[in-house]
XYZ file of C-alpha atoms in Angstrom:
690
model
C 10.829 6.418 -7.313
C 7.374 6.682 -9.021
C 4.181 4.612 -9.081
C 2.810 4.470 -12.451
C -0.345 3.573 -14.528
C 0.660 2.813 -18.176
C -1.643 3.533 -21.327
C -1.990 0.032 -22.580
C -5.781 0.634 -22.349
C -5.773 4.209 -23.840
C -8.564 4.742 -26.614
C -7.362 5.126 -30.252
C -6.945 8.236 -31.882
C -9.614 7.758 -34.522
C -12.003 7.271 -31.506
C -11.202 10.158 -29.593
C -14.386 12.156 -31.343
C -16.713 9.598 -30.451
C -15.267 9.129 -26.788
C -15.667 12.748 -26.591
C -19.398 12.873 -27.363
C -19.887 9.972 -24.990
C -18.252 11.813 -22.173
C -20.238 14.987 -22.869
C -23.669 12.792 -22.634
C -22.314 11.048 -19.652
C -21.561 14.282 -17.889
C -24.747 15.543 -18.801
C -27.067 12.836 -17.651
C -25.169 12.202 -14.354
C -26.576 15.573 -13.304
C -29.999 14.295 -12.558
C -28.709 11.478 -10.425
C -28.967 11.754 -6.718
C -25.788 9.222 -6.450
C -22.313 9.787 -8.465
C -21.816 7.652 -11.733
C -19.209 5.627 -11.631
C -17.080 5.072 -14.935
C -13.771 3.282 -15.917
C -10.876 5.544 -16.018
C -8.912 3.643 -18.451
C -10.742 5.105 -21.552
C -9.982 8.666 -20.563
C -6.819 8.796 -18.453
C -3.260 7.217 -18.610
C 0.142 7.465 -17.152
C -0.825 8.125 -13.704
C 1.982 8.561 -11.471
C 2.263 9.045 -7.431
C 5.853 9.786 -6.363
C 7.330 7.727 -3.811
C 8.642 10.885 -1.672
C 6.570 13.026 0.108
C 6.787 16.802 0.627
C 6.285 18.479 4.078
C 4.791 21.952 5.254
C 7.105 24.233 6.791
C 4.736 25.758 9.217
C 1.966 23.013 9.746
C 1.714 19.436 10.041
C 0.465 17.044 7.097
C 2.170 16.240 4.089
C 1.374 16.012 0.015
C 2.752 13.956 -2.605
C 2.929 14.988 -6.396
C 0.617 13.358 -8.898
C 0.722 13.418 -12.790
C -1.859 11.825 -15.100
C -2.339 12.382 -18.648
C -6.078 13.127 -20.296
C -6.552 11.640 -23.475
C -9.585 13.391 -24.936
C -9.492 16.691 -26.763
C -12.571 18.196 -25.224
C -11.572 20.348 -21.998
C -12.444 19.088 -18.837
C -12.699 20.352 -15.329
C -11.976 18.207 -12.539
C -13.335 18.733 -9.051
C -11.049 16.480 -7.075
C -8.712 13.780 -7.425
C -8.294 11.240 -4.604
C -5.868 8.534 -4.055
C -6.028 5.745 -1.291
C -2.710 4.072 0.037
C -2.677 1.043 2.160
C -0.005 -0.172 4.383
C 2.605 -2.231 2.825
C 3.527 -3.624 6.305
C 2.310 -7.209 6.662
C -0.490 -7.098 9.488
C -1.408 -3.867 9.662
C -4.535 -2.609 8.159
C -3.735 1.052 7.628
C -5.257 3.261 4.630
C -4.619 7.055 4.213
C -6.777 9.023 1.826
C -5.122 11.908 -0.133
C -6.909 14.456 -2.144
C -6.436 17.638 -4.491
C -6.886 21.135 -2.955
C -8.858 22.968 -5.953
C -10.527 22.608 -8.910
C -8.500 21.973 -12.246
C -9.236 22.540 -15.642
C -7.309 20.446 -18.035
C -7.031 19.903 -21.945
C -5.315 16.896 -23.807
C -1.872 16.311 -22.393
C -0.349 16.007 -18.983
C -1.666 17.145 -15.429
C 0.536 17.691 -12.578
C -0.730 18.490 -9.055
C -0.256 17.729 -5.415
C -2.548 15.247 -3.222
C -2.539 16.459 0.532
C -3.642 14.701 3.681
C -3.832 15.842 7.192
C -3.432 12.447 8.564
C 0.034 11.094 9.487
C 0.470 7.520 10.480
C 4.214 6.706 9.678
C 4.682 3.493 7.565
C 5.353 2.144 3.892
C 2.390 2.140 1.956
C 1.712 1.257 -1.618
C -1.254 3.110 -4.145
C -4.340 1.075 -3.956
C -6.973 3.116 -5.673
C -7.305 6.416 -7.875
C -10.845 8.377 -8.188
C -11.001 11.402 -10.441
C -14.392 13.120 -9.731
C -15.896 15.308 -12.691
C -19.352 16.805 -11.872
C -21.370 13.935 -10.313
C -19.000 11.157 -12.456
C -16.369 9.239 -10.627
C -13.659 7.840 -12.834
C -12.024 5.094 -10.705
C -9.495 2.568 -11.074
C -8.634 -0.079 -8.227
C -4.980 -1.499 -8.201
C -5.054 -5.011 -6.967
C -1.807 -6.745 -6.390
C -1.269 -9.990 -8.535
C -1.770 -13.130 -6.474
C 1.005 -14.142 -4.412
C 2.756 -10.743 -4.401
C 4.129 -9.511 -1.207
C 3.563 -6.370 0.090
C 6.857 -5.616 1.673
C 9.736 -7.033 0.238
C 13.316 -5.854 -0.411
C 12.537 -4.298 -3.846
C 8.994 -3.346 -2.824
C 7.413 -4.267 -6.253
C 3.999 -5.213 -7.127
C 1.808 -5.838 -10.091
C -1.796 -5.291 -10.479
C -3.858 -8.223 -11.056
C -5.083 -6.911 -14.560
C -1.740 -5.952 -15.691
C -2.650 -1.838 -16.169
C -0.746 -0.904 -13.053
C 3.072 -1.333 -12.381
C 4.194 -0.382 -8.675
C 7.809 0.478 -8.874
C 8.126 1.608 -5.005
C 6.535 2.126 -1.931
C 5.767 5.500 -0.401
C 7.317 6.080 3.034
C 5.106 8.554 5.204
C 7.100 9.965 8.022
C 6.668 12.874 10.147
C 8.553 16.279 9.932
C 10.634 17.643 12.524
C 8.669 19.748 14.746
C 5.366 18.010 14.029
C 3.159 16.262 16.840
C 4.465 13.113 18.312
C 2.831 10.575 20.643
C 5.136 7.908 22.847
C 3.614 5.162 24.609
C 5.546 3.419 27.332
C 4.743 1.760 30.645
C 4.344 3.842 33.619
C 7.711 3.949 35.475
C 6.069 3.553 39.012
C 4.800 -0.212 39.338
C 2.778 -1.117 42.582
C 2.183 -4.658 42.766
C -0.943 -4.126 44.686
C -2.325 -1.544 42.267
C -3.435 -1.504 38.639
C -0.385 -1.107 36.274
C -0.778 1.664 33.703
C 0.455 2.699 30.201
C 1.826 6.358 29.585
C 1.203 8.176 26.664
C 3.034 11.403 26.056
C 1.782 13.783 23.599
C 4.568 16.203 22.355
C 2.856 19.123 20.761
C 5.995 20.232 18.536
C 5.551 23.522 16.969
C 1.556 23.372 17.115
C -0.370 25.259 19.376
C -3.162 22.770 20.168
C -6.750 24.103 21.177
C -8.220 20.861 21.830
C -7.735 17.337 20.929
C -8.892 13.637 21.594
C -6.683 10.677 22.025
C -8.005 7.138 20.961
C -6.191 4.071 22.339
C -7.053 0.977 21.091
C -5.931 -2.763 22.039
C -3.944 -4.581 19.623
C -3.584 -7.685 21.640
C -6.078 -10.108 22.881
C -6.753 -10.140 26.572
C -5.565 -6.347 27.029
C -8.385 -4.370 28.709
C -7.601 -0.360 28.560
C -9.576 1.396 31.300
C -9.481 4.946 29.843
C -12.499 5.695 32.469
C -9.721 6.253 34.762
C -7.206 8.093 32.758
C -5.234 11.246 34.371
C -3.168 13.617 33.140
C 0.077 13.964 34.989
C 3.256 16.220 35.187
C 1.466 18.740 33.072
C -1.197 21.606 33.283
C -3.398 20.078 30.804
C -6.889 19.249 31.746
C -8.889 15.999 30.651
C -12.424 17.100 29.414
C -14.113 13.808 28.828
C -13.374 10.335 29.292
C -16.757 8.851 28.713
C -16.427 7.446 25.468
C -14.676 3.954 25.766
C -11.132 4.181 24.307
C -11.183 7.830 24.081
C -9.613 10.885 26.338
C -10.327 14.375 25.426
C -8.141 17.395 26.417
C -7.360 20.913 25.692
C -5.008 23.793 25.615
C -1.370 22.303 24.984
C 0.995 25.251 24.036
C 3.887 24.852 21.324
C 7.099 23.039 22.551
C 5.323 21.276 25.443
C 4.122 17.763 26.249
C 1.453 16.034 28.606
C 1.512 12.693 29.822
C -1.831 10.584 30.021
C -1.753 7.515 32.302
C -4.282 4.824 31.547
C -4.562 1.904 33.839
C -4.894 -1.481 31.847
C -5.501 -5.149 32.981
C -4.561 -8.230 31.348
C -6.882 -11.443 31.323
C -4.073 -13.668 30.548
C -0.254 -13.690 31.140
C 1.827 -12.454 28.208
C 5.312 -11.058 27.798
C 4.318 -8.065 25.768
C 1.362 -5.897 24.345
C 0.261 -4.062 21.494
C -1.733 -1.130 21.107
C -2.475 1.354 18.386
C -3.029 5.539 19.389
C -4.684 7.839 17.109
C -4.936 11.486 18.282
C -7.109 14.206 16.335
C -6.123 17.537 17.252
C -7.272 21.244 16.278
C -4.860 23.938 15.832
C -5.036 27.472 14.033
C -4.266 25.702 10.693
C -6.867 23.275 10.990
C -7.789 19.620 12.180
C -5.044 16.989 11.889
C -4.475 13.326 12.755
C -1.448 11.311 13.883
C -1.491 7.483 14.609
C 1.008 4.932 15.294
C 1.327 1.367 16.561
C 3.156 0.258 19.932
C 4.669 -2.831 21.382
C 5.559 -2.524 25.032
C 6.930 -5.500 27.158
C 4.877 -6.203 30.231
C 7.199 -8.892 31.584
C 8.733 -7.361 35.131
C 12.321 -7.460 34.568
C 13.338 -8.486 38.140
C 12.290 -10.964 40.773
C 12.800 -11.193 44.492
C 13.112 -13.882 46.865
C 13.136 -13.486 50.774
C 14.831 -15.749 53.493
C 13.652 -14.878 57.030
C 15.688 -15.318 60.139
C 13.875 -14.916 63.415
C 15.543 -13.455 66.590
C 14.075 -12.745 69.858
C 13.920 -9.117 69.388
C 13.993 -8.544 65.639
C 13.506 -10.266 62.247
C 16.285 -10.341 59.743
C 15.162 -10.987 56.135
C 17.522 -11.432 53.140
C 16.227 -10.276 49.903
C 17.704 -11.653 46.848
C 17.198 -9.525 43.749
C 17.488 -11.310 40.192
C 16.873 -10.696 36.631
C 13.549 -12.327 35.379
C 14.769 -11.972 31.846
C 18.197 -11.862 30.267
C 18.759 -8.020 30.474
C 20.845 -7.104 33.200
C 19.709 -4.290 35.773
C 21.589 -1.195 37.365
C 20.120 -1.416 40.958
C 20.010 2.363 42.206
C 18.148 2.060 45.407
C 16.393 -0.265 47.407
C 14.383 0.696 50.691
C 12.215 -1.315 53.059
C 9.285 0.883 54.668
C 7.984 0.223 58.051
C 4.488 0.781 59.593
C 3.062 2.110 62.488
C 3.456 -1.373 64.317
C 6.983 -2.559 62.788
C 10.204 -0.849 62.182
C 12.194 -1.573 59.215
C 15.948 -0.848 58.559
C 17.452 -0.834 55.357
C 21.454 -0.948 54.623
C 22.931 1.907 52.983
C 23.465 1.842 49.127
C 27.140 1.667 48.153
C 28.289 4.821 46.115
C 28.832 2.632 43.088
C 25.857 1.630 41.637
C 25.009 -2.124 41.707
C 24.695 -4.139 38.681
C 22.630 -7.355 38.696
C 22.948 -10.050 35.874
C 21.338 -13.319 35.090
C 23.905 -15.417 37.183
C 24.834 -12.806 39.670
C 22.015 -11.431 41.761
C 22.117 -8.832 44.390
C 21.490 -9.365 48.019
C 20.647 -7.213 50.737
C 19.488 -7.901 54.541
C 16.681 -5.521 56.236
C 16.111 -5.562 60.123
C 12.516 -5.752 61.176
C 11.519 -5.114 64.647
C 8.155 -4.629 66.356
C 7.322 -1.544 67.964
C 5.786 -1.071 71.277
C 2.585 -2.863 71.495
C -0.373 -0.690 71.960
C -3.913 -1.880 72.894
C -4.876 -2.757 69.390
C -6.959 -5.649 68.066
C -4.945 -8.113 66.020
C -6.908 -7.382 62.786
C -5.950 -3.649 63.093
C -1.918 -4.431 63.184
C -0.274 -3.438 60.263
C 1.871 -6.217 59.119
C 2.397 -5.456 55.648
C 5.591 -3.664 54.628
C 6.675 -2.441 51.221
C 10.214 -2.689 49.463
C 10.672 0.179 47.039
C 13.489 -0.755 44.238
C 14.434 1.844 41.786
C 16.354 0.352 38.893
C 17.428 0.786 35.112
C 17.271 -1.601 32.611
C 20.530 -1.844 30.394
C 18.658 -2.268 27.189
C 17.401 1.168 27.755
C 20.776 2.901 28.821
C 22.312 1.515 25.775
C 19.317 2.571 23.447
C 19.380 5.981 25.273
C 23.262 6.497 24.924
C 23.306 5.602 21.129
C 20.141 7.851 20.573
C 21.561 10.639 22.335
C 25.160 10.715 20.479
C 23.168 10.461 17.320
C 21.030 13.212 17.989
C 23.640 15.350 19.169
C 25.645 14.898 15.648
C 22.473 15.049 13.608
C 21.216 18.058 14.919
C 24.256 19.964 14.012
C 24.346 18.593 10.317
C 22.195 19.773 7.391
C 20.070 16.648 7.782
C 18.370 17.680 11.209
C 15.030 17.697 9.238
C 15.453 14.005 8.951
C 15.612 13.460 12.725
C 12.470 11.386 13.167
C 12.586 8.706 10.483
C 16.361 8.047 11.078
C 16.324 7.876 14.817
C 13.181 5.321 14.741
C 15.071 3.200 11.980
C 18.277 3.239 14.136
C 16.626 2.286 17.387
C 14.586 -0.571 15.687
C 17.946 -2.142 14.583
C 19.543 -1.584 17.932
C 16.683 -3.470 19.681
C 16.874 -6.162 17.182
C 20.721 -6.907 17.239
C 21.102 -6.818 21.110
C 21.963 -10.282 22.325
C 22.439 -11.745 25.715
C 26.231 -12.195 25.459
C 26.357 -8.427 24.236
C 24.380 -7.487 26.973
C 26.482 -8.707 29.542
C 29.414 -7.702 27.960
C 28.293 -4.166 27.681
C 27.277 -4.135 31.340
C 30.522 -5.002 32.456
C 32.311 -2.545 30.254
C 30.048 0.252 30.328
C 30.626 0.785 26.918
C 28.823 -0.026 23.345
C 31.084 -1.410 20.799
C 29.261 -0.225 17.511
C 30.737 -3.049 15.510
C 28.457 -5.439 17.174
C 25.413 -4.101 15.395
C 27.330 -4.638 12.006
C 25.612 -2.967 9.127
C 22.317 -0.698 10.037
C 21.214 -0.908 6.123
C 20.847 2.902 5.973
C 20.298 2.554 2.119
C 16.837 1.142 2.861
C 15.488 3.785 4.665
C 17.566 6.813 2.585
C 16.110 5.538 -0.474
C 12.584 6.559 0.548
C 13.719 10.216 1.579
C 14.091 13.212 -1.194
C 16.461 11.977 -4.089
C 18.638 15.065 -4.364
C 20.145 14.417 -0.723
C 20.362 10.933 -0.562
C 24.090 10.457 -1.468
C 25.233 13.345 0.660
C 23.301 11.687 3.777
C 24.542 8.043 3.089
C 27.960 9.669 3.196
C 27.097 11.472 6.305
C 25.862 8.228 7.776
C 29.183 6.239 7.347
C 31.157 9.221 8.341
C 29.454 9.154 11.678
C 29.671 5.432 12.134
C 33.599 5.719 11.583
C 33.774 8.596 14.097
C 31.869 6.645 16.781
C 33.315 3.335 16.831
C 32.637 3.075 20.883
C 29.822 4.870 22.722
C 30.515 5.108 26.531
C 27.233 4.267 28.731
C 27.299 7.472 31.154
C 26.645 6.765 35.005
C 24.342 9.836 35.221
C 20.737 9.193 33.968
C 17.699 11.143 33.648
C 14.910 10.853 36.017
C 12.396 9.781 33.441
C 14.792 6.724 32.450
C 14.694 5.399 36.244
C 12.077 2.725 37.027
C 10.286 1.974 40.291
C 8.700 -0.964 41.647
C 6.986 -1.148 44.904
C 6.360 -4.682 46.252
C 4.101 -5.731 49.258
C 6.343 -7.517 52.036
C 4.123 -9.389 54.567
C 5.801 -9.906 58.280
C 6.051 -13.509 58.357
C 3.955 -14.804 61.310
C 4.768 -17.549 63.653
C 3.659 -18.060 67.396
C 6.716 -18.593 69.276
C 10.514 -18.211 68.591
C 12.797 -20.027 70.621
C 16.326 -18.983 71.263
C 18.824 -21.970 71.971
C 22.450 -22.125 72.756
C 24.414 -25.104 73.387
C 27.450 -24.524 75.393
C 30.276 -26.865 76.549
C 31.948 -26.557 79.671
C 35.030 -26.935 81.224
C 35.061 -30.191 83.174
C 36.757 -28.862 86.298
C 35.188 -25.163 86.678
C 31.924 -26.018 84.901
C 32.601 -22.674 82.708
C 31.909 -22.569 78.730
C 35.038 -23.835 77.037
C 35.299 -20.977 74.685
C 38.383 -22.405 72.724
C 36.705 -26.095 72.324
C 39.613 -28.439 72.044
C 38.930 -31.839 73.183
C 39.887 -35.595 72.626
C 38.204 -38.038 70.660
C 36.042 -40.411 73.121
C 36.348 -38.057 76.015
C 33.015 -37.336 77.678
C 32.302 -33.372 77.306
C 29.891 -31.869 79.766
C 27.495 -29.314 78.082
C 24.261 -27.324 78.608
C 21.477 -26.287 76.454
C 19.950 -23.080 77.419
C 16.391 -22.473 75.936
C 14.171 -19.197 76.029
C 11.444 -18.319 73.958
C 9.208 -15.168 73.240
C 5.815 -14.857 71.492
C 6.160 -11.282 70.365
C 5.890 -12.249 66.882
C 2.578 -13.740 67.431
C 0.609 -11.135 65.340
C -2.555 -12.691 65.441
C -2.242 -13.385 69.484
C -3.816 -17.248 68.869
C -3.123 -18.014 72.787
C -5.646 -17.578 75.482
C -5.120 -16.164 78.890
C -4.584 -19.912 80.459
C -2.174 -20.499 77.489
C -0.222 -17.215 78.404
C 1.185 -18.690 81.445
C 2.883 -21.747 80.106
C 3.123 -23.855 76.764
C 4.431 -27.185 76.328
C 7.345 -28.060 74.189
C 9.557 -31.020 73.048
C 13.127 -30.693 71.711
C 15.586 -32.895 70.244
C 19.082 -32.773 69.881
C 20.369 -34.621 66.742
C 23.973 -35.461 65.296
C 25.419 -38.244 62.934
C 26.627 -41.018 65.141
C 29.899 -40.996 63.102
C 30.451 -37.543 64.731
C 28.881 -37.410 68.300
C 27.387 -39.590 70.758
C 24.909 -37.608 72.786
C 23.890 -38.676 76.343
C 21.892 -36.977 78.860
C 18.982 -35.153 77.962
C 18.648 -35.709 74.352
C 15.259 -35.592 74.218
C 12.883 -33.594 76.859
C 9.354 -32.482 76.735
C 9.142 -29.222 78.701
C 6.826 -26.404 79.737
C 7.776 -22.865 79.738
C 6.318 -19.379 80.285
C 7.330 -16.466 78.064
C 11.112 -15.266 78.427
C 11.650 -17.900 81.217
C 15.061 -19.328 80.777
C 15.531 -23.376 81.042
C 19.077 -25.108 81.241
C 19.212 -28.895 80.539
C 22.315 -30.747 80.906
C 23.808 -32.777 77.932
C 26.670 -35.104 77.403
C 28.887 -35.303 74.303
C 31.391 -37.786 73.132
C 33.383 -36.983 70.017
C 33.884 -39.906 67.702
C 36.618 -38.792 65.424
C 39.355 -36.204 64.835
C 38.825 -32.951 63.257
C 36.611 -29.680 63.329
C 33.433 -31.061 64.165
C 30.050 -28.854 63.874
C 28.053 -28.599 66.741
C 24.570 -31.031 67.166
C 21.569 -29.479 65.733
C 18.432 -28.892 67.370
C 14.504 -28.985 66.579
C 11.698 -27.821 68.821
C 8.005 -28.529 68.393
C 4.969 -27.695 70.230
C 2.975 -30.295 72.096
C -0.437 -30.387 73.636
C -0.778 -29.912 77.058
C -2.319 -32.201 79.733
C -6.093 -32.109 79.991
C -7.879 -30.085 82.980
C -10.295 -31.125 85.699
C -13.185 -30.969 83.241
C -11.582 -33.184 81.031
C -11.005 -30.840 78.168
C -7.359 -30.368 76.424
C -6.074 -26.947 76.853
C -3.414 -25.658 74.195
C -3.875 -25.167 70.417
C -3.058 -28.489 68.254
C 0.465 -28.939 67.494
C -0.175 -28.807 63.700
C -1.649 -25.227 64.164
C 1.217 -23.944 66.308
C 4.368 -22.978 64.556
C 8.021 -22.767 66.124
C 11.068 -21.143 64.863
C 14.205 -21.649 66.454
C 17.256 -19.135 66.627
C 20.095 -21.758 67.336
C 22.934 -19.339 68.255
C 25.357 -22.475 68.172
C 24.731 -23.227 64.602
C 27.802 -22.847 62.566
C 30.097 -23.417 65.525
C 32.721 -26.139 65.597
C 35.109 -27.532 68.022
C 38.794 -29.033 67.280
C 38.908 -32.613 68.145
C 42.342 -34.179 68.560
C 43.310 -37.838 68.547
C 43.394 -39.311 72.295
C 47.071 -39.770 72.422
C 49.116 -37.731 74.820
C 52.592 -39.586 73.761
C 53.685 -42.388 71.349
C 57.125 -44.222 71.433
C 57.925 -45.769 68.260
C 60.966 -48.141 67.602
C 62.752 -48.003 64.191
C 65.496 -50.413 62.862
C 68.223 -48.608 60.593
C 69.220 -51.612 58.625
C 65.807 -52.505 57.564
C 65.917 -49.403 55.070
C 62.981 -47.526 57.086
C 60.747 -50.829 56.931
C 61.220 -52.134 60.195
C 59.382 -49.897 62.709
C 56.876 -50.594 65.428
C 55.002 -49.256 68.178
C 56.676 -49.399 71.336
C 54.216 -47.151 74.017
C 51.206 -44.997 73.847
C 49.746 -42.771 76.653
C 46.015 -41.489 76.235
C 44.977 -38.247 77.411
C 43.599 -38.178 80.798
C 41.635 -34.812 80.887
C 40.123 -32.229 78.590
C 42.869 -29.864 77.328
C 41.447 -26.233 77.305
C 43.329 -23.458 75.592
């Protein structure tokens, strides 16, 4: 669809001779001026039309747009250059591209048709903003201003100039050809929480052999700080030449059909879910200098969270890690390993053959074993107590998008419309991202397939209308047929290495001064041996013993002095509900013990009701020791010493039966079962062991 300027302001035919004389005098007088003379275009030109469809070159980047205009005067005119400025029609994007003619033109009265070209490619929708015709030292200009209240980007994409002289009947869609340079921005796939996070800019040369280039990256979000001075090229043979200019990275020698990846660290001044940035790359090839620009929006919120629960044992620490999603996007857990250090061993469970799926209401859990190595003569400050957990995962939305893109590209590359890959793929990806919902993501994650009817209509007509007119109907027919041929797309279990993301999380070995091992054992009253089966009667006194032992190997900082290494004072307390147990004997005891010393304390337990009763719980704390001969108190204060208890009897239960051995009941048959009474009952005299 064309963009036109009507001839409402054209001069009358009877004044053509006067205007020709005026133009001749104007051109002659302008030659003596240092600056160009600006003249109004409407009295000399009309019917300016800028087509809405662009034309690509076959062997180089850039594009051209057909332009036609009508010269109104009879006197011949030599036009040095025609320029047009187009501005972005997308709200919030301050972009502009200047187009210019390539050669001088001699025109007479009538219609002139030419091409305006540009070596700058910034994909977007654009509106015509200004026309400039240069003749000698005179600039004939016309500024096209939209009327007040006009929306730049609407469904019909129409706009009217404020003076009524121009009617914009369509937007021009600028899109890159297949095989041209491309720049993609994403988050760096390897994240270490103790290091700066980075952005990855991947530059694909396409069919261009680039001798040198310069990448300019600008932040489009407040609080985003890009450290281009620390940029580096990875996974390629390219070389970074200059990083001294803020926001700019220079490089050289990129062969055709290759790509380089530039990693740029960044920092955020405040928390945000996503960041925006603009990239602009100027590059030199054998065909000249070209510019490619684009805008990118990247999510920076970490998609997963990790919680840990530690259980201390005498010789090892067992840490349970719960991996959950921090967003509504399910994850596929590929690998999870906990790495040890020189001072601590770490053992991780084997990952199952099938990948683990993590949903918002279904976290994944794994238990790792951590054990200290043989202590060497090292200071506490030199001990390496920080482990690292490495998690490799895939985000389900990226898997879905990749599956749809791969199926679409495989079909499009075999058709006659392969030259439209870039705009159609971008349109498809944008619509898929917008229409993915939380419910759809969970369903796709469970079924491992995408039902294309979930996305309803991709509104292909809107993007196809901006492509060459002669192929629009056939392209729409092909897109409709592709949708019918692909109602369901499977999500492949395999994946590319570039799709997987890795996050490294520092894990500190928890520090505690003392770890107690406690065991409550019930004894057989006759043989003083552990009553394993634990079947007892209500109200009977059950002898038991509490066995305590502690270790200080988890005291990483070695806070205890040599005097304290001999013995430490502690206090334990057995606790249970009075409706369940009555506890006699040494229920509360203050004691002192050396490391690895085994102490045994007698306890008496009396069950209060029948059923499966859990063992009483125990709590152990550190207490201060008595003062020495000089009056000073030895031992660290109670609040500064932490104690953990490995209670081996936790979760165990015993079966308690009613305290009855036999019961005699009398029943009167004539009373219909209502006449019954207790005749005799005998209680149990001893614990029944089974």
